[in-house]
mmCIF file of N, CA and C in Angstrom:
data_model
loop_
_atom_site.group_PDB
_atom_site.id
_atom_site.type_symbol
_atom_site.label_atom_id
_atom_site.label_comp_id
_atom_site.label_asym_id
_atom_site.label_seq_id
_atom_site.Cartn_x
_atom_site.Cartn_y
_atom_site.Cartn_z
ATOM 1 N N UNK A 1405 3.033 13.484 -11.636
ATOM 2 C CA UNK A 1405 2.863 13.020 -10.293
ATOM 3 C C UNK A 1405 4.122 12.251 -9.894
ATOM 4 N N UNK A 1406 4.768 13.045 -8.917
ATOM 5 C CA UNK A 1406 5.745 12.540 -8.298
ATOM 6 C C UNK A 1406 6.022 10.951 -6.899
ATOM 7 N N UNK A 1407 6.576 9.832 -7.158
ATOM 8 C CA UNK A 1407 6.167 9.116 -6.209
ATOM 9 C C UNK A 1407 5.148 8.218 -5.918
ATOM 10 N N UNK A 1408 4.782 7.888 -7.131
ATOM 11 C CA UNK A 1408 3.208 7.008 -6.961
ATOM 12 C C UNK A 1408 3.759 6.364 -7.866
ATOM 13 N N UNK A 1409 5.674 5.692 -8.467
ATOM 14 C CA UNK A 1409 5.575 5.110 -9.751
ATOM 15 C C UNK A 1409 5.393 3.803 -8.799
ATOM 16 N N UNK A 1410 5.648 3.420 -8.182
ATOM 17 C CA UNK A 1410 5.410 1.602 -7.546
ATOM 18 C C UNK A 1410 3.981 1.325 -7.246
ATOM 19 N N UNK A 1411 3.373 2.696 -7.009
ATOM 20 C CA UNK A 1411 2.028 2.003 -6.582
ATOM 21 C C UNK A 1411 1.344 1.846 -7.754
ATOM 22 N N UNK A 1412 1.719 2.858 -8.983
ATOM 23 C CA UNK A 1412 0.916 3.027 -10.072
ATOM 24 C C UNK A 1412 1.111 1.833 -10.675
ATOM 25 N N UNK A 1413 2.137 1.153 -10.838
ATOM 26 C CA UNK A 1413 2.739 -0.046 -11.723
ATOM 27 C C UNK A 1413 1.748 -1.066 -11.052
ATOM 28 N N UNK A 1414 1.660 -1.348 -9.516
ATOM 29 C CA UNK A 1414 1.000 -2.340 -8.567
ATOM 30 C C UNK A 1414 -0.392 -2.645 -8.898
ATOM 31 N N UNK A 1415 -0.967 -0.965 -8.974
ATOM 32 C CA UNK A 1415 -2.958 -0.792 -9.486
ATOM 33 C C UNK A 1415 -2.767 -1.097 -10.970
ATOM 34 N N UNK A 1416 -2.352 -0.896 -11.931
ATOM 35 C CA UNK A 1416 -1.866 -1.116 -13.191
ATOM 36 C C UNK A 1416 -2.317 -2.709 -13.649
ATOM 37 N N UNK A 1417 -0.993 -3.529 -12.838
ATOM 38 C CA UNK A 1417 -0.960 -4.507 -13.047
ATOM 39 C C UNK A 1417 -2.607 -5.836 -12.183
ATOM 40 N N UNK A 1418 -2.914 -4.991 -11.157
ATOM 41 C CA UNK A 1418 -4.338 -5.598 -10.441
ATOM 42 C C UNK A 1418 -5.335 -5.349 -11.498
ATOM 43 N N UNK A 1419 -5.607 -4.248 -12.098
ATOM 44 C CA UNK A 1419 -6.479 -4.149 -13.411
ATOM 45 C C UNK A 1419 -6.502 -4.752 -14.313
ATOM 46 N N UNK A 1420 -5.238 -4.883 -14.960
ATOM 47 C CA UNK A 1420 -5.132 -5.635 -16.501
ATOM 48 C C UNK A 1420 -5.198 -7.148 -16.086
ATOM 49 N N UNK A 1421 -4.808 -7.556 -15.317
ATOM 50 C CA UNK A 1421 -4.058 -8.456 -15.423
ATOM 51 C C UNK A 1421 -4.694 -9.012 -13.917
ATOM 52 N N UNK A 1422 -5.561 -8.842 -13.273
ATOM 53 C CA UNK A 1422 -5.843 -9.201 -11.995
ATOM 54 C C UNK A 1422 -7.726 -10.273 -12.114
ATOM 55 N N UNK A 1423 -7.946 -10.533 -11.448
ATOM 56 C CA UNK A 1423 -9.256 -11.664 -11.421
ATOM 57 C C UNK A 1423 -10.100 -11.080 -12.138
ATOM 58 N N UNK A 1424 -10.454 -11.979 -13.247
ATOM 59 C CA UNK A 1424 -12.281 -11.591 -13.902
ATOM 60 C C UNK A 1424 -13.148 -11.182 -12.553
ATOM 61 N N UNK A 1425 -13.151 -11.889 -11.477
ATOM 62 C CA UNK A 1425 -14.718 -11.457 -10.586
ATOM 63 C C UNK A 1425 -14.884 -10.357 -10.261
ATOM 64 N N UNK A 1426 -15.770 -9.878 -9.445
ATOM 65 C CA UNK A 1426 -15.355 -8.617 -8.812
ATOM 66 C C UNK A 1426 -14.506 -7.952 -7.893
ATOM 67 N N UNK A 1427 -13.948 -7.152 -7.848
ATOM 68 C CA UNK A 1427 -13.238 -7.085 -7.013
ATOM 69 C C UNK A 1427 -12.980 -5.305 -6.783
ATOM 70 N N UNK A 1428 -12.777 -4.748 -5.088
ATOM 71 C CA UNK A 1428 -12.723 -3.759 -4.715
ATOM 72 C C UNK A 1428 -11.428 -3.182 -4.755
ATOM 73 N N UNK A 1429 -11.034 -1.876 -4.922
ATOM 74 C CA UNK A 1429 -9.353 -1.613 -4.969
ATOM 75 C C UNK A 1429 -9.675 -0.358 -4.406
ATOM 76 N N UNK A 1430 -8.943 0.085 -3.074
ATOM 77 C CA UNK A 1430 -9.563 0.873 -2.664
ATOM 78 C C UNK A 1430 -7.867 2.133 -2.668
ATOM 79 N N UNK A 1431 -8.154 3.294 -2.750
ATOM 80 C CA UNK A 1431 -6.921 4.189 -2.235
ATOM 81 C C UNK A 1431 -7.726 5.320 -1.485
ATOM 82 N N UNK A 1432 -6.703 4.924 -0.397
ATOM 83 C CA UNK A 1432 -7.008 6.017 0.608
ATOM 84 C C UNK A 1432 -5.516 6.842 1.398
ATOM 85 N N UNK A 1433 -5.967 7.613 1.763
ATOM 86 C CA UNK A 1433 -5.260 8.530 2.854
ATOM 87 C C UNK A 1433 -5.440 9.718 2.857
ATOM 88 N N UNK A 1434 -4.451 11.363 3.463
ATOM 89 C CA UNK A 1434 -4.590 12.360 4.161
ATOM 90 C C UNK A 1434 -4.691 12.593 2.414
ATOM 91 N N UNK A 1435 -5.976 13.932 2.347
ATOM 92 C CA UNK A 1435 -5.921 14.758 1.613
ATOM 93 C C UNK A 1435 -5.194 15.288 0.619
ATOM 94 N N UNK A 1436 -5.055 15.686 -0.427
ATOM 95 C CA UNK A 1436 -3.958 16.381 -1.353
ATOM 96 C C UNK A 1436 -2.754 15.497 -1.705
ATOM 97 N N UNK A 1437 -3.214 13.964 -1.264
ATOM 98 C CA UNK A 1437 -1.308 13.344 -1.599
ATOM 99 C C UNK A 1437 -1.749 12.716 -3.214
ATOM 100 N N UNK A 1438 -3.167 13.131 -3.529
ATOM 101 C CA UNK A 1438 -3.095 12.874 -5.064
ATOM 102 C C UNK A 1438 -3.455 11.666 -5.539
ATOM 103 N N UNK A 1439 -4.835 10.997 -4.739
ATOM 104 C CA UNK A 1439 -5.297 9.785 -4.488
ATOM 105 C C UNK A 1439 -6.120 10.199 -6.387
ATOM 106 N N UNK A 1440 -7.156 10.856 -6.531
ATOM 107 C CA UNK A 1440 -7.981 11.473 -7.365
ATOM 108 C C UNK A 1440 -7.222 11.346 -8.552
ATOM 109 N N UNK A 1441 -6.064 12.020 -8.626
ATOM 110 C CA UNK A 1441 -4.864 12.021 -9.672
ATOM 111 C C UNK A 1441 -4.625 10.945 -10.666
ATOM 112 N N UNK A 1442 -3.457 10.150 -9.150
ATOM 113 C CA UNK A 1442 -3.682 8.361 -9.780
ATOM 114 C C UNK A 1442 -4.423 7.652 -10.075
ATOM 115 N N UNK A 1443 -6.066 7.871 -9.541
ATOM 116 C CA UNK A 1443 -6.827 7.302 -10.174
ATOM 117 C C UNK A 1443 -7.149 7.428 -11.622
ATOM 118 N N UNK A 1444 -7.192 8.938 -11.909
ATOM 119 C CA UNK A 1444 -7.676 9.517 -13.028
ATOM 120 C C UNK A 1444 -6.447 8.602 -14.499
ATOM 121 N N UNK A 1445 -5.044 8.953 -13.669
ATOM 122 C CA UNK A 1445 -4.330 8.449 -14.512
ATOM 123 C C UNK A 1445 -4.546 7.134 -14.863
ATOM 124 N N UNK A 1446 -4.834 6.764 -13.915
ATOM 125 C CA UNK A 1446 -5.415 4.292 -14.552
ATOM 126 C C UNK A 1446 -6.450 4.789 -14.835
ATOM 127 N N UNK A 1447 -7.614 5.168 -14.994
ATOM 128 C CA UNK A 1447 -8.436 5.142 -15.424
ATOM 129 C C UNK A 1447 -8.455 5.663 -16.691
ATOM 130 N N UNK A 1448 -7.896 6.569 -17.462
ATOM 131 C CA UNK A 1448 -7.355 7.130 -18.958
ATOM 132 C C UNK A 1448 -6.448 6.166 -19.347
ATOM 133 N N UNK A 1449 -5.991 5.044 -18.874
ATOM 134 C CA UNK A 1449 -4.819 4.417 -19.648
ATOM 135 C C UNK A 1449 -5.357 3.958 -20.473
ATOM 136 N N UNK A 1450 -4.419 3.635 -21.561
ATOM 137 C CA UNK A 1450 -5.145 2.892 -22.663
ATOM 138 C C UNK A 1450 -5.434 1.504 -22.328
ATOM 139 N N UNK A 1451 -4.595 0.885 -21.610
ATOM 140 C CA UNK A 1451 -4.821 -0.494 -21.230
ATOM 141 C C UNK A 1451 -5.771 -0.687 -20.255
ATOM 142 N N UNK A 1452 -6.165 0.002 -19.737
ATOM 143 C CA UNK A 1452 -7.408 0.127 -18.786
ATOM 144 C C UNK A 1452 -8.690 0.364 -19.418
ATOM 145 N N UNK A 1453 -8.521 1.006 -20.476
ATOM 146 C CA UNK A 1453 -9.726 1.375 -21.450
ATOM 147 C C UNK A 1453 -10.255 0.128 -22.558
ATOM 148 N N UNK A 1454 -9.107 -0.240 -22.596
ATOM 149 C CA UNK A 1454 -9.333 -1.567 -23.317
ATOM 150 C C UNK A 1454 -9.098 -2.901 -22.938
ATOM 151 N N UNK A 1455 -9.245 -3.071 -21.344
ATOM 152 C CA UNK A 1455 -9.634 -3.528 -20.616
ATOM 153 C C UNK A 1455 -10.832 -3.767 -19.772
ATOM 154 N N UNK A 1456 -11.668 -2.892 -20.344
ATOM 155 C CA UNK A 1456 -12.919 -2.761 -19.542
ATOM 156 C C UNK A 1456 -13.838 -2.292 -20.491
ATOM 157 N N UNK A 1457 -15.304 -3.144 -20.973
ATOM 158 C CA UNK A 1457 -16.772 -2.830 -21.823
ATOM 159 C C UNK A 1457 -16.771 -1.226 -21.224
ATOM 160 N N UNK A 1458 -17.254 -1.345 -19.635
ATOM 161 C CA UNK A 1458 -17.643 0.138 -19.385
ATOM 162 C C UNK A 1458 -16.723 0.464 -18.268
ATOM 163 N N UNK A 1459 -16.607 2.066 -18.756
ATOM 164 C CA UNK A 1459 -15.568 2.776 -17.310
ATOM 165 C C UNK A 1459 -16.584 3.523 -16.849
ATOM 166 N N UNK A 1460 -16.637 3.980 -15.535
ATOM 167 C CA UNK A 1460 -17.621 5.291 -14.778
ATOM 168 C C UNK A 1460 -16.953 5.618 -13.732
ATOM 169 N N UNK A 1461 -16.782 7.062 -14.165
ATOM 170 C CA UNK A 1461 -16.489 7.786 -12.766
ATOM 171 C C UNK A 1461 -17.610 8.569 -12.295
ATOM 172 N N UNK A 1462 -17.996 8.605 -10.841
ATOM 173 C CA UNK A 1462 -18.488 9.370 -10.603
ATOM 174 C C UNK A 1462 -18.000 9.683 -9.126
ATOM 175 N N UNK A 1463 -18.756 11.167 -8.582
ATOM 176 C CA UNK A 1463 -17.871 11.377 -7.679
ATOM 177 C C UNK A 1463 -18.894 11.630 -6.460
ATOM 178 N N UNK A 1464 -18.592 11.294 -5.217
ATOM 179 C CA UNK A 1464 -19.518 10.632 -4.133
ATOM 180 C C UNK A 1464 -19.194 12.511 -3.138
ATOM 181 N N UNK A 1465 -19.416 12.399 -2.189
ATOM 182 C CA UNK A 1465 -19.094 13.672 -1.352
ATOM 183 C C UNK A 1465 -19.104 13.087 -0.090
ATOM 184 N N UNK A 1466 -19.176 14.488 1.298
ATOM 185 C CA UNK A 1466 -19.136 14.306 2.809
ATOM 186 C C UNK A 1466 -20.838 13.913 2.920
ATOM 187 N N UNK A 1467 -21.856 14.519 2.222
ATOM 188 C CA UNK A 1467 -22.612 14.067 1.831
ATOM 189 C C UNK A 1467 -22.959 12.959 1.019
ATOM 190 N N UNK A 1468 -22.815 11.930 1.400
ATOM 191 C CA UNK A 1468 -23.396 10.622 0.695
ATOM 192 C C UNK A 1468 -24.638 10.721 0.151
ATOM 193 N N UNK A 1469 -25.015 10.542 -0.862
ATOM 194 C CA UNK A 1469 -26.688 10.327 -1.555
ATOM 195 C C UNK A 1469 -26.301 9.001 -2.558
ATOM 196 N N UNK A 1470 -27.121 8.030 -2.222
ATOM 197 C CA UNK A 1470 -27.415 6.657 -3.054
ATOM 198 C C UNK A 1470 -27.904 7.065 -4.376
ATOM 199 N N UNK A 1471 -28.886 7.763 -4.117
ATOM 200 C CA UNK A 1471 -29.717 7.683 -5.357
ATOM 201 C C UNK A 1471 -29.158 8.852 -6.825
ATOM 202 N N UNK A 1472 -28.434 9.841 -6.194
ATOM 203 C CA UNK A 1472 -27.582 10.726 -6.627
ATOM 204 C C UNK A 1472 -26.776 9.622 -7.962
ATOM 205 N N UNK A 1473 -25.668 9.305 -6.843
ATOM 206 C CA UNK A 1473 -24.399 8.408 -7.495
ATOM 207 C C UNK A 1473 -25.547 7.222 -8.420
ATOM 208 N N UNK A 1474 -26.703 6.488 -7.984
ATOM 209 C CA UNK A 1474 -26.555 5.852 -9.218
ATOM 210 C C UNK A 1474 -27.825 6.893 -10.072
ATOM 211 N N UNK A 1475 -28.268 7.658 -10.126
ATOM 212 C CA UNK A 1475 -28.926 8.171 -11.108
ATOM 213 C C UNK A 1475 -27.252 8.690 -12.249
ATOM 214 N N UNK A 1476 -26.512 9.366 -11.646
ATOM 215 C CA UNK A 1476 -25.224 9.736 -12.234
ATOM 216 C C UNK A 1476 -24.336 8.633 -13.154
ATOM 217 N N UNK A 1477 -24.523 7.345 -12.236
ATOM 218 C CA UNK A 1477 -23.924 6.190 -13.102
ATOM 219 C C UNK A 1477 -24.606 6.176 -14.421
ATOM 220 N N UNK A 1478 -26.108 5.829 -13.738
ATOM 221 C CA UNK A 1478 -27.186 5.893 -15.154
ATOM 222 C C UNK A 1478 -26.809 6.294 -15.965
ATOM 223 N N UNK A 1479 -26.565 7.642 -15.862
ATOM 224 C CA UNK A 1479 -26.719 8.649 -16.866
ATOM 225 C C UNK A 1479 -25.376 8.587 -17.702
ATOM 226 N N UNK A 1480 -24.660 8.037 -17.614
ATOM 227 C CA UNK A 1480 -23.437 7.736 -18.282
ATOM 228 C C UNK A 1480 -23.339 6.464 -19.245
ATOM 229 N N UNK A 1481 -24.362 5.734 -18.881
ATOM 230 C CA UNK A 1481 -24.837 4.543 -20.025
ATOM 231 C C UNK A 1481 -26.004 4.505 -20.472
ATOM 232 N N UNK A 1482 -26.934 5.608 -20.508
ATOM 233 C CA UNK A 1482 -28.221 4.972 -21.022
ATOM 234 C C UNK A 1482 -28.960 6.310 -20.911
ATOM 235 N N UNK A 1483 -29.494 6.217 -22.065
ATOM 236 C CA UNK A 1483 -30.511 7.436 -21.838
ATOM 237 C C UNK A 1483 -31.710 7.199 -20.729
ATOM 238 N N UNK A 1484 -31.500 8.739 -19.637
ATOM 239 C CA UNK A 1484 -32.647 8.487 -18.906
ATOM 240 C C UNK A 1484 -33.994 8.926 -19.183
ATOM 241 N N UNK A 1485 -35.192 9.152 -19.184
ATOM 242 C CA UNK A 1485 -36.288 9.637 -19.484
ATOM 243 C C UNK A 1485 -37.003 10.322 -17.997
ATOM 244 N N UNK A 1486 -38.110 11.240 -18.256
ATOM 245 C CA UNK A 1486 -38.882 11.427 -17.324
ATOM 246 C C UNK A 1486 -39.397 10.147 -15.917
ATOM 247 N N UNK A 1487 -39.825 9.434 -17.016
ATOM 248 C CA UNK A 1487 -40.243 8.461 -16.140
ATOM 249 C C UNK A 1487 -39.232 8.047 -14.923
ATOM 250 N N UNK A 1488 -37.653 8.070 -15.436
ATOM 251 C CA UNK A 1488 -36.752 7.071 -14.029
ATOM 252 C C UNK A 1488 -36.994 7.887 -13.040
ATOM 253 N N UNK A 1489 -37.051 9.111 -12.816
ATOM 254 C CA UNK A 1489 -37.410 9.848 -11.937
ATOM 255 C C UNK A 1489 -37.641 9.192 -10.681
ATOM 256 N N UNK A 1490 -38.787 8.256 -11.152
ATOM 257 C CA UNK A 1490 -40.199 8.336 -10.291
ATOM 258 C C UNK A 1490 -39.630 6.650 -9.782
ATOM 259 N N UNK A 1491 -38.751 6.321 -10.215
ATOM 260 C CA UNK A 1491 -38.526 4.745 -9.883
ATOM 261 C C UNK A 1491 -37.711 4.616 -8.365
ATOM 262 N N UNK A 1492 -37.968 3.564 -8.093
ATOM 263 C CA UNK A 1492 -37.156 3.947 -6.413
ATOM 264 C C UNK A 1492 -35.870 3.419 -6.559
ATOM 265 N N UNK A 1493 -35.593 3.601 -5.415
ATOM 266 C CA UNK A 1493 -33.598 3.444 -5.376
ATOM 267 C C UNK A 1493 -33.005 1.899 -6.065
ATOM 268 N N UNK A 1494 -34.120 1.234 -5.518
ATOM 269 C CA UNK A 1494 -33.651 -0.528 -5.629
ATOM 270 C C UNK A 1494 -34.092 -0.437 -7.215
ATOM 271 N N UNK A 1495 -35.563 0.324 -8.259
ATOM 272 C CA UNK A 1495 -35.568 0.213 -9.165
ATOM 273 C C UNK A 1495 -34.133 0.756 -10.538
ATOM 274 N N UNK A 1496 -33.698 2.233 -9.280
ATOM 275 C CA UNK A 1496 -32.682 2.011 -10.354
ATOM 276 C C UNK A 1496 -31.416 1.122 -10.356
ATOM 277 N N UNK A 1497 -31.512 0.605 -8.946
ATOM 278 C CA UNK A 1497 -29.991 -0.130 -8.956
ATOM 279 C C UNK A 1497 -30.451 -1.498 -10.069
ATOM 280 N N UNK A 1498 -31.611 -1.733 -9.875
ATOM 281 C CA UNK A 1498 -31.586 -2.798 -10.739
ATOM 282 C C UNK A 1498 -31.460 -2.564 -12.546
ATOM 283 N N UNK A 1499 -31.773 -1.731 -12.748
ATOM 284 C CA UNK A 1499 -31.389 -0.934 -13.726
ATOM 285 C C UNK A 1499 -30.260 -0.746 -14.503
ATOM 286 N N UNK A 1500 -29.260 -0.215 -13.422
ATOM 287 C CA UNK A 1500 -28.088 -0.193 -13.802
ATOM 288 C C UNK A 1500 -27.222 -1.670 -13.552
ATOM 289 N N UNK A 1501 -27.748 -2.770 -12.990
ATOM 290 C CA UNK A 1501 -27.199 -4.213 -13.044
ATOM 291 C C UNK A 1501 -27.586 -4.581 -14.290
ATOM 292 N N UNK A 1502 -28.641 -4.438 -15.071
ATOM 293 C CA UNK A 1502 -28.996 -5.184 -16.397
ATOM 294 C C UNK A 1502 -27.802 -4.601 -17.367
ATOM 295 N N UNK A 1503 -27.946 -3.159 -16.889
ATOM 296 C CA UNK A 1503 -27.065 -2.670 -17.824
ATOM 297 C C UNK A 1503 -25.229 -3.142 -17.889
ATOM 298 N N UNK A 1504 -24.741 -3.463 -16.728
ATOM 299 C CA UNK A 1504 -23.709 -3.751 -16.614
ATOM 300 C C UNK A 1504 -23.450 -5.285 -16.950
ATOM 301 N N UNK A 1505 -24.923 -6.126 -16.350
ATOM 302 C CA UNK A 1505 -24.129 -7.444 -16.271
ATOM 303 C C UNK A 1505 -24.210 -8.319 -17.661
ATOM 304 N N UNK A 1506 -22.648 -8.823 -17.350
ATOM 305 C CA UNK A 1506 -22.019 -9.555 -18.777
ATOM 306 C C UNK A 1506 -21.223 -9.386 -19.050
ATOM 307 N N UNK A 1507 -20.757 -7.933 -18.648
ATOM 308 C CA UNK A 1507 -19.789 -6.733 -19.068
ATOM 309 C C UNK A 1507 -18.818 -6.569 -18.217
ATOM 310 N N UNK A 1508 -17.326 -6.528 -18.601
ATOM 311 C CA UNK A 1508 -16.371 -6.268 -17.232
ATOM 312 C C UNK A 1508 -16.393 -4.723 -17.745
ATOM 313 N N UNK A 1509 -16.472 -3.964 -16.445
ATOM 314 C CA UNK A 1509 -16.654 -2.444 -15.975
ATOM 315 C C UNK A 1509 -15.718 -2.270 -14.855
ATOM 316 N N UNK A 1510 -15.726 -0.859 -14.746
ATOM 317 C CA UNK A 1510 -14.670 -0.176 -13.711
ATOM 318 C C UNK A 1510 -15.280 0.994 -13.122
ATOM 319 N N UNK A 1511 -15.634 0.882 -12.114
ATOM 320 C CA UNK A 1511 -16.445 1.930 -11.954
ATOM 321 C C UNK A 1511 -15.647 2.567 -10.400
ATOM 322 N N UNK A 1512 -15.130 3.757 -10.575
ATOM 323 C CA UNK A 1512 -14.928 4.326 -9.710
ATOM 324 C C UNK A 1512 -15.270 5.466 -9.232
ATOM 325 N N UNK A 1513 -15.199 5.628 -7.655
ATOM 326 C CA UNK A 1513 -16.311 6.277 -6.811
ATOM 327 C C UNK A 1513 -15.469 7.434 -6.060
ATOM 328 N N UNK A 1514 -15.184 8.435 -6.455
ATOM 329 C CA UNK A 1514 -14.297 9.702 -5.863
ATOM 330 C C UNK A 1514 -15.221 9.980 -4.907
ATOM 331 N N UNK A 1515 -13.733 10.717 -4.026
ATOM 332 C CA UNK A 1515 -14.109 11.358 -2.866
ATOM 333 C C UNK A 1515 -15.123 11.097 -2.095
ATOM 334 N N UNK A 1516 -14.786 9.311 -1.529
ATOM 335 C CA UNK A 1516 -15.049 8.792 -0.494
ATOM 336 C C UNK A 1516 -14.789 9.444 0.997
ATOM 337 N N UNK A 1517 -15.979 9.537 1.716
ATOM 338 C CA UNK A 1517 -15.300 9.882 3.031
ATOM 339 C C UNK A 1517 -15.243 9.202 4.267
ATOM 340 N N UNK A 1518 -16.112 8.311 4.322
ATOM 341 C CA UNK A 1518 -16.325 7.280 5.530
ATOM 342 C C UNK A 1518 -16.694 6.054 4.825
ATOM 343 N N UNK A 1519 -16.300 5.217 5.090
ATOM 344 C CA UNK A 1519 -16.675 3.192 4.933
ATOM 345 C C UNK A 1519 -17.921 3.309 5.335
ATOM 346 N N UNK A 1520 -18.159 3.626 6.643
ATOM 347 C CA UNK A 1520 -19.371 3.474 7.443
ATOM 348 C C UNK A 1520 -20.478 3.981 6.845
ATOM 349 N N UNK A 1521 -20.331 5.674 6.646
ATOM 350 C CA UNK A 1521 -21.726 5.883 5.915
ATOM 351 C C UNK A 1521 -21.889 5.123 4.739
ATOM 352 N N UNK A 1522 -20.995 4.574 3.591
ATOM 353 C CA UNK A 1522 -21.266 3.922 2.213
ATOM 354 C C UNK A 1522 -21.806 2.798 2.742
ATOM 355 N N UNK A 1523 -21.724 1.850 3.847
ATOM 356 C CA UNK A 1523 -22.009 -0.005 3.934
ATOM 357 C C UNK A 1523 -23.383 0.111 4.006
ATOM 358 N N UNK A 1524 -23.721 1.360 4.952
ATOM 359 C CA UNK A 1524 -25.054 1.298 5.546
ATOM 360 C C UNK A 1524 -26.179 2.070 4.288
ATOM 361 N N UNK A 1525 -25.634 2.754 3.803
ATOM 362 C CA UNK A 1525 -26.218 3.284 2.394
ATOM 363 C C UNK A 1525 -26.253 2.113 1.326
ATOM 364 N N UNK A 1526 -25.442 1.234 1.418
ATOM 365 C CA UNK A 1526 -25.774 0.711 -0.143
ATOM 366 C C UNK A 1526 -26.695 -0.755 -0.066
#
């Protein structure tokens, strides 16, 4: 990937080396300039990996679904059973908070398409 070495060094250094709390890091712009890419690349680093209890990618669409993305998170830390099925949206988000909290995690959310539909969804 050509051209992303200043920004890559910038997200790099906000990860390792940036606030325990939480915090949002967002990349955006026009299509194909390889947002997905750079992510993928911080997210495989080694210092990012060993920087963080848990990593999750999962990947969102033009179609937004809540319950989708976190049944998908779920399923990347914890065995699910028949039963989560049947649990409602707030049961699994709470779910996946037990599971995370304590833990610094990285969880990133591909192929975002609107702010608006995610605020009002989550």
């Amino acid at each position: 990937m050509v051209g992303f070495e200043r920004e890559t060094e910038m997200l790099m250094d906000q990860l390792v080396t940036g606030p325990r709390q939480l915090d949002v890091i967002s990349i955006f712009g026009m299509p194909g300039l390889g947002k997905t890419t750079l992510a993928k690349r911080l997210y495989d680093h080694e210092s990012i990996s060993n920087r963080f209890d848990i990593r999750l990618w999962c990947c969102s669409s033009q179609s937004y679904d809540k319950r989708s993305l976190l049944f998908e998170l779920l399923n990347h830390i914890c065995k699910l059973d028949t039963s989560t099925k049947e649990k409602s949206d707030d049961e699994l988000a709470e779910m996946l908070y037990k599971h995370l909290k304590g833990k610094r995690y990285l969880i990133v959310v591909d192929d975002v398409w609107s702010c608006e539909k995610k605020k009002a969804g989550c």
